[in-house]
Coordinates of C-alpha atoms in Angstrom, one line a residue:
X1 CA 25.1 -110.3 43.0
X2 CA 25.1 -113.8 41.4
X3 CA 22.0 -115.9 40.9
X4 CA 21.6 -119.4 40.1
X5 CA 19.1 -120.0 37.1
X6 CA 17.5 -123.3 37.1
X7 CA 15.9 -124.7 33.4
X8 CA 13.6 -127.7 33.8
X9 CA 11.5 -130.0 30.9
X10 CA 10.0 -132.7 30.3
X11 CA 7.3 -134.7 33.1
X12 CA 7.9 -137.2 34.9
X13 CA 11.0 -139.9 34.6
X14 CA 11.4 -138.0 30.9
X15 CA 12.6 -134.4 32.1
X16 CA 15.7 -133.1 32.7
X17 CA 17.3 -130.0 34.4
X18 CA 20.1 -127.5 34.3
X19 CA 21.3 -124.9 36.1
X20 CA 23.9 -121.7 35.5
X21 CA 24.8 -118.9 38.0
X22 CA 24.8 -115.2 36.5
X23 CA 26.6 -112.8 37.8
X24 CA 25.5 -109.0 37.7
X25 CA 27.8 -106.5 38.6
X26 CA 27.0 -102.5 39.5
X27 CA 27.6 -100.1 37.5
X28 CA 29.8 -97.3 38.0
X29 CA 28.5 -94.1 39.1
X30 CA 30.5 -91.7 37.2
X31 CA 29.8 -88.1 38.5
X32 CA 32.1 -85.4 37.2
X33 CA 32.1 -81.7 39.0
X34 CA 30.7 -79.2 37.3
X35 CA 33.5 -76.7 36.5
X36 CA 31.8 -73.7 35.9
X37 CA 32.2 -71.5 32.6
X38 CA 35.7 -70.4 31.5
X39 CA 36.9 -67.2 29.4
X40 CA 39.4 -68.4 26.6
X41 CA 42.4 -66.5 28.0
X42 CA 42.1 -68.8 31.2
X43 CA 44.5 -71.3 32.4
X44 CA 44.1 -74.8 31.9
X45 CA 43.0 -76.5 34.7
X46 CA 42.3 -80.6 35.8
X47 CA 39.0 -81.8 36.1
X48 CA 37.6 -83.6 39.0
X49 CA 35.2 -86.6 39.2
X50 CA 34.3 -90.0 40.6
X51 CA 35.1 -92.6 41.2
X52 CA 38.7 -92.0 39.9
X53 CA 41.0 -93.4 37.8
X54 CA 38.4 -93.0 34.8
X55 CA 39.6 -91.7 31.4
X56 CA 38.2 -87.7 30.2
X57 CA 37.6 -87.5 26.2
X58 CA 36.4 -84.0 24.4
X59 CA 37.1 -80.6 23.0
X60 CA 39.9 -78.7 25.1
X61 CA 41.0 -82.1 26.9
X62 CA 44.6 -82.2 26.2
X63 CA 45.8 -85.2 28.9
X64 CA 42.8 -88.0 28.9
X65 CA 44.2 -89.1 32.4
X66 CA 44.3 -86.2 34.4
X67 CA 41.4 -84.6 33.0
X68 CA 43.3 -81.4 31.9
X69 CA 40.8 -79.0 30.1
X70 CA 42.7 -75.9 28.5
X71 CA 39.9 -73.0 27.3
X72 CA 42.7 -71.9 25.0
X73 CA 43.1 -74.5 23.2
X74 CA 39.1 -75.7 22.9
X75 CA 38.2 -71.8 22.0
X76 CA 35.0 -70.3 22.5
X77 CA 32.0 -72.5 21.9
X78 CA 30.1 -74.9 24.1
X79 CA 32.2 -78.6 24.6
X80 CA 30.3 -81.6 25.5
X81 CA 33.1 -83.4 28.1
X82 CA 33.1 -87.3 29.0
X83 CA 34.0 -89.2 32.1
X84 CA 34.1 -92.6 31.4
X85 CA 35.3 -95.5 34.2
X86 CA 35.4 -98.9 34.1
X87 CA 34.5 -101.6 36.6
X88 CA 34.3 -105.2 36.2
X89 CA 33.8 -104.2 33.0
X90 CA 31.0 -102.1 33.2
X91 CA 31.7 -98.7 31.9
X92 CA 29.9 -95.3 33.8
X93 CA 29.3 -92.5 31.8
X94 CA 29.4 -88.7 33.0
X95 CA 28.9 -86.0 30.8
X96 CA 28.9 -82.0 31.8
X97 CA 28.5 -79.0 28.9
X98 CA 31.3 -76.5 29.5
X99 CA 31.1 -73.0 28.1
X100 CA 34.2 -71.2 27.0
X101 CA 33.5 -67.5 26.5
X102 CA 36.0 -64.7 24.7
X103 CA 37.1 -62.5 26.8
X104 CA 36.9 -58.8 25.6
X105 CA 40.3 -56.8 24.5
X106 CA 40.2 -54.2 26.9
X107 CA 43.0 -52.1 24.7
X108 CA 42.4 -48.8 24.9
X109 CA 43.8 -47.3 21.8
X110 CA 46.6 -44.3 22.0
X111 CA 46.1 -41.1 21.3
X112 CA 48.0 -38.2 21.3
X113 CA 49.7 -35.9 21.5
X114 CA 46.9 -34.1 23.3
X115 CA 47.3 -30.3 23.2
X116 CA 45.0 -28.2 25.5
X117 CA 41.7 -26.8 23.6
X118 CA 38.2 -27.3 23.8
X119 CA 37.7 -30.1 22.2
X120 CA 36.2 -33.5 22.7
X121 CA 37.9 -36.8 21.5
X122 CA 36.2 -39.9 21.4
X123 CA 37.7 -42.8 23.0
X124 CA 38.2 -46.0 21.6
X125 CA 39.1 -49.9 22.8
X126 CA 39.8 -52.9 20.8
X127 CA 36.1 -54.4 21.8
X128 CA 33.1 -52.1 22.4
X129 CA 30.5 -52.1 25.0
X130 CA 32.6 -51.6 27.8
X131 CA 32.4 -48.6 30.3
X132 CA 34.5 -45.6 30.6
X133 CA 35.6 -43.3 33.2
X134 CA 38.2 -41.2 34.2
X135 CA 39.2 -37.2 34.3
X136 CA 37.1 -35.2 31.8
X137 CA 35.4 -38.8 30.4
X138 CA 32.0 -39.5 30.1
X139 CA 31.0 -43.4 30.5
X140 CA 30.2 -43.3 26.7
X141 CA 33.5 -42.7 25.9
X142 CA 33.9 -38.9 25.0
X143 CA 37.3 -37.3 26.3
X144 CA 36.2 -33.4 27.8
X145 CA 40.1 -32.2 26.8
X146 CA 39.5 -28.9 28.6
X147 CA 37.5 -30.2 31.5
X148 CA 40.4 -32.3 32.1
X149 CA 43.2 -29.6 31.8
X150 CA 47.0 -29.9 31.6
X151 CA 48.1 -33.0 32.9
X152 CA 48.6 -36.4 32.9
X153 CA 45.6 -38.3 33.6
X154 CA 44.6 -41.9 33.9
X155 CA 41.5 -43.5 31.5
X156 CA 40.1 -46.7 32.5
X157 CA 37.7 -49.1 30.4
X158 CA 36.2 -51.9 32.2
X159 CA 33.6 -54.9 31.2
X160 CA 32.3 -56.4 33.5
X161 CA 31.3 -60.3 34.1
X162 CA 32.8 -63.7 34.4
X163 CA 34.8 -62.5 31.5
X164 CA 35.2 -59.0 32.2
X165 CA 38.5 -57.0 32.6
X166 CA 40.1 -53.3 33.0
X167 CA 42.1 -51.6 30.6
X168 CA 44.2 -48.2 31.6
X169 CA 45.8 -45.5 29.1
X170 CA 47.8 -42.8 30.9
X171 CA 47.4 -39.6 28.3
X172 CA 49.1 -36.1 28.7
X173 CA 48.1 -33.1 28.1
X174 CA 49.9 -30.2 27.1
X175 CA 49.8 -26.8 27.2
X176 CA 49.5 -25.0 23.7
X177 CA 49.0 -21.6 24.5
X178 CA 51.2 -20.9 22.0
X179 CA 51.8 -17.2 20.8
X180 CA 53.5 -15.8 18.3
X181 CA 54.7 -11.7 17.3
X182 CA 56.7 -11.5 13.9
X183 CA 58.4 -8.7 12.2
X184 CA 58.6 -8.6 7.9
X185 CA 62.1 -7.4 6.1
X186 CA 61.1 -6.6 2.4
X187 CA 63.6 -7.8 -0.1
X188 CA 66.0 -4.9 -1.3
X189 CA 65.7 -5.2 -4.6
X190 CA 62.3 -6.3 -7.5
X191 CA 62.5 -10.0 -7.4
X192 CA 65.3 -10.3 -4.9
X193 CA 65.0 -13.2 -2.0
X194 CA 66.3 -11.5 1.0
X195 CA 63.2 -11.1 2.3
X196 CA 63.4 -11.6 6.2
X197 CA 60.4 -13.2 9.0
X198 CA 61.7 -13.0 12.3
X199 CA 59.3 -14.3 14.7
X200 CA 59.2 -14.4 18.3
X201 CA 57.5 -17.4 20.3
X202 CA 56.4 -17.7 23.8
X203 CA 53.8 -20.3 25.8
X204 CA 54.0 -24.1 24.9
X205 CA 57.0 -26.2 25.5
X206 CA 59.8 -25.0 23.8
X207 CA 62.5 -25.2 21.3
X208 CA 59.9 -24.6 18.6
X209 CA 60.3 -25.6 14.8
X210 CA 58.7 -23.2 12.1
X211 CA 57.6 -24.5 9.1
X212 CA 56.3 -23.3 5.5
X213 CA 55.7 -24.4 2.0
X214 CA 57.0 -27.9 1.6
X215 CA 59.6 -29.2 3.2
X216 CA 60.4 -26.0 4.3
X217 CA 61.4 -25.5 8.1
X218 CA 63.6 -23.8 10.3
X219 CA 64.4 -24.1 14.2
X220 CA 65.1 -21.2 14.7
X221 CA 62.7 -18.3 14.2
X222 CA 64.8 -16.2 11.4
X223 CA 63.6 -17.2 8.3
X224 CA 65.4 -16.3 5.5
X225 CA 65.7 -15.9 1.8
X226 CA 62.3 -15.0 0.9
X227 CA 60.9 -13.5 -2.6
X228 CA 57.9 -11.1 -2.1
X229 CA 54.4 -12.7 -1.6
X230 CA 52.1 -14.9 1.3
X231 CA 53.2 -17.3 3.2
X232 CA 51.6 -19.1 6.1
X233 CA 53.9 -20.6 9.1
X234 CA 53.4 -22.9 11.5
X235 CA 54.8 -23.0 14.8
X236 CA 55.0 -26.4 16.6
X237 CA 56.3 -27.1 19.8
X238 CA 58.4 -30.0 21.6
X239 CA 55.2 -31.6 22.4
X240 CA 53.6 -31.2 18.6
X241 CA 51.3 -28.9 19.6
X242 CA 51.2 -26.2 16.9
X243 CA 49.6 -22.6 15.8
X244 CA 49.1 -21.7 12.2
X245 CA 49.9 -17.9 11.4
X246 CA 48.5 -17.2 7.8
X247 CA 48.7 -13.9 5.4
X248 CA 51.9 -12.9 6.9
X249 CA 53.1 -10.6 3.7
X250 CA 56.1 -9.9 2.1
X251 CA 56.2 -6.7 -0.5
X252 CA 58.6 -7.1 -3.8
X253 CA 61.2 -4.6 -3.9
X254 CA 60.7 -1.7 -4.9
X255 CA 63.0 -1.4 -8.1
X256 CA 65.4 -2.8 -9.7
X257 CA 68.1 -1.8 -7.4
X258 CA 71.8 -3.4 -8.9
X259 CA 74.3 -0.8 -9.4
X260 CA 77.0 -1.9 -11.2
X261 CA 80.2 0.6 -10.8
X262 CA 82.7 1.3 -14.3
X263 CA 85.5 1.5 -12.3
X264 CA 87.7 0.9 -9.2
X265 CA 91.2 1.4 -8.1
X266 CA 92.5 -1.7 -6.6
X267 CA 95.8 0.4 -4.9
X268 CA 96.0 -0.5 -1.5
X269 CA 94.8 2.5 0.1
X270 CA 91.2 1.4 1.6
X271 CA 89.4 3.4 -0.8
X272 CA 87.4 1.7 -3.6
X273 CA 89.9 -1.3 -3.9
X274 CA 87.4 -3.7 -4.5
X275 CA 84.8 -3.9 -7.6
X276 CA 82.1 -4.6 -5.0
X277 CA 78.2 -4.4 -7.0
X278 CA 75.7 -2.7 -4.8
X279 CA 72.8 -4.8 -3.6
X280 CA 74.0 -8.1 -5.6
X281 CA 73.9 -9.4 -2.0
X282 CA 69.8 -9.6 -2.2
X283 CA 69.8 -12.5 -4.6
X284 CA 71.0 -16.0 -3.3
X285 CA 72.2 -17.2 -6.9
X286 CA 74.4 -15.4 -8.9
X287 CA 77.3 -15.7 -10.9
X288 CA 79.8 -12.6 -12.0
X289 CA 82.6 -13.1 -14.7
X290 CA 85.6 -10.7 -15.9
X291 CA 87.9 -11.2 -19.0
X292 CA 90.4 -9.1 -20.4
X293 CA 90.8 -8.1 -23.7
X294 CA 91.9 -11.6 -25.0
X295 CA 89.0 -12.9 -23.5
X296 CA 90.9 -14.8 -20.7
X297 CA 88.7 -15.1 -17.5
X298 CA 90.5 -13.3 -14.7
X299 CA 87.4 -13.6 -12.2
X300 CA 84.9 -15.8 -11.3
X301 CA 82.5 -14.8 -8.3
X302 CA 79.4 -16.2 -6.6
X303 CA 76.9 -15.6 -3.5
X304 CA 79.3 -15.5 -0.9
X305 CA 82.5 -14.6 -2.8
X306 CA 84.8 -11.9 -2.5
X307 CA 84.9 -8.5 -5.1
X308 CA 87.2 -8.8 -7.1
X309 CA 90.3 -6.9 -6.1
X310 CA 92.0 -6.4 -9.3
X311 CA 94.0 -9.9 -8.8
X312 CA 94.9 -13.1 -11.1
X313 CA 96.5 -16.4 -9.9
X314 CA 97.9 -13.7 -6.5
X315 CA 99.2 -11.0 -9.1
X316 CA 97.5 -7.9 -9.9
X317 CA 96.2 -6.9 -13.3
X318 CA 97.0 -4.4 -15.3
X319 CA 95.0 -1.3 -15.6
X320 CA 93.0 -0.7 -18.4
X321 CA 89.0 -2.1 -19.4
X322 CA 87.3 -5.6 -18.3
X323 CA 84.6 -6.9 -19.9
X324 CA 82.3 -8.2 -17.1
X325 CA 78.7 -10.8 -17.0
X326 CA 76.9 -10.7 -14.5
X327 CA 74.2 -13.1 -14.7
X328 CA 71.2 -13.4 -12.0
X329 CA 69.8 -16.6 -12.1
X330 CA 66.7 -16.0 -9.8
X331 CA 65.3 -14.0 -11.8
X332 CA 66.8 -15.6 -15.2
X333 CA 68.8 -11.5 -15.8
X334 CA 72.3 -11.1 -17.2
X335 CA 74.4 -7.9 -17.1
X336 CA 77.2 -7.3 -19.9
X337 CA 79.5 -4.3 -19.5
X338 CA 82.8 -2.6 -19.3
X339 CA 85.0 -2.1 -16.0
X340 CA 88.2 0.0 -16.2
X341 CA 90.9 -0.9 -13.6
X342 CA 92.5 2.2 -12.5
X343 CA 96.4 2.2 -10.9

């Protein structure tokens, strides 16, 4: 209220007085709300307190006026936050600790593919501690593959408290019972590379790739083109599950098994009208030359050509003797000889 204050001195006809009036006002009773805690993926929200029309300061306070605290922006941590109002100038003071904690990253982290076997794979998430459950999972975290079988099946980590959340990871397992029968083609000739696997898949999900060596791989399960020795496949499925098949062996040939004929009678009447060399056909790279007696190449041949049928430039040659290479390149052997055309 206001009071009058009265100062008196001196006695007597000497004294003398004055007087003032002071006015004391109240104080503001600033009382802000307590909030509670807050995670820092929350919204923001505005603060409440009284009386209003005070002004906020402090960490996370992003609008003084409406009291707008945003846990993103202030971060985990503990924030001392002020309420101050002002009343015939007197100024009330509020003050309330707010606690900002980090929510946990309930990201479960992908696996796969997952083929069925007896295994166990342990589970992860972005932040540990939390608890697991689900088809085949123990709470620790260990993934029973088999106890869970061939499926799709739904994983869930959860933390709990103010903070807490649920993460979900939908996994599929597939069926790998994956089997195999192959059949082995010796090559025909010592050194050759017409060695044949033919294999013969059933169980998984097909089509089926087959790889060997590096970068080696076929879709289809006719492998070609293969010297004598070991070799160890694996068959993967559409799904990437896979079985390895080792030691499968391939014997060399027995000898060396090119015949190369002296003569041929290119006449038209189906019989031996071609210089065809037996068994040339078990190496993949190869190269046969003919010159006549000048020395002028008449015929060039490699894997995949035609004999030669006694031709040049769509005329036929004259009979007499050719001098012919062959030369083998996978096995680094040349041939040198004479061929008599016969009319």
């Amino acid at each position: 209220g206001t009071h009058t204050i009265t100062y008196n001195v001196g006695t007597g006809t000497c004294s003398d007085t004055d007087q003032i009036d002071i006015t004391v006002n109240l104080t503001p009773n600033a009382t802000i709300t307590n909030p509670g805690g807050f995670c820092n993926t929350d919204d923001a929200i505005n603060l409440s307190a009284l009386p209003i029309g005070g002004t906020w300061s402090g960490v996370g306070i992003i609008d003084n006026t409406t009291g707008t605290f945003d846990p993103q922006a202030a971060g985990q941590g503990s924030f001392l936050i002020s309420y101050t109002v002002s009343e015939n100038g007197c100024d009330g003071i509020d003050q309330v600790t707010i606690n900002v904690d980090a929510a946990p990253d309930v990201t479960i982290k992908p696996i796969g593919p997952i083929c069925y076997d007896n295994i166990i794979i342990e589970l992860e998430a972005e932040t540990e501690g939390g608890m697991w459950s689900g088809p085949g999972v123990s709470t620790s975290g260990n993934f029973n593959v088999a106890q869970a079988g061939v499926g799709v099946h739904e994983i869930v980590y959860e933390f709990g408290g103010n903070c807490g959340g649920i993460g979900t990871l939908e996994v599929e397992i597939f069926p790998s019972d994956i089997n195999t029968n192959y059949v082995v083609y010796n090559p025909l000739c010592l050194s050759g590379n017409d060695g044949v696997i033919e294999l013969i898949t059933t169980g998984g999900t097909a089509p089926y790739t087959y790889e060997w060596g590096e970068n080696s791989y076929s879709e289809t399960g006719n492998i070609t083109g293969l010297t004598g020795g070991e070799y160890s496949i694996t068959v993967i499925d559409s799904n990437g599950c896979f079985v390895e098949i080792d030691e499968i062996i391939i014997e060399d040939g027995k000898n060396d098994c090119i015949f190369i004929p002296n003569a041929f009678t290119p006449n038209e009447d189906g019989i031996n009208d071609e210089w065809v060399i037996t068994n040339i056909e078990a190496f993949s790279d190869y190269m046969v030359k003919v010159f006549n007696r000048w020395g002028q190449e008449v015929y060039v041949g490699y894997a995949g050509s035609q004999p030669w049928d006694g031709f040049y430039n769509g005329k036929p040659l004259p009979a007499g003797s050719y001098i012919y290479i062959v030369e083998i390149k996978d096995i680094e052997k040349e041939f040198v000889g004479v061929v008599t055309l016969i009319r």
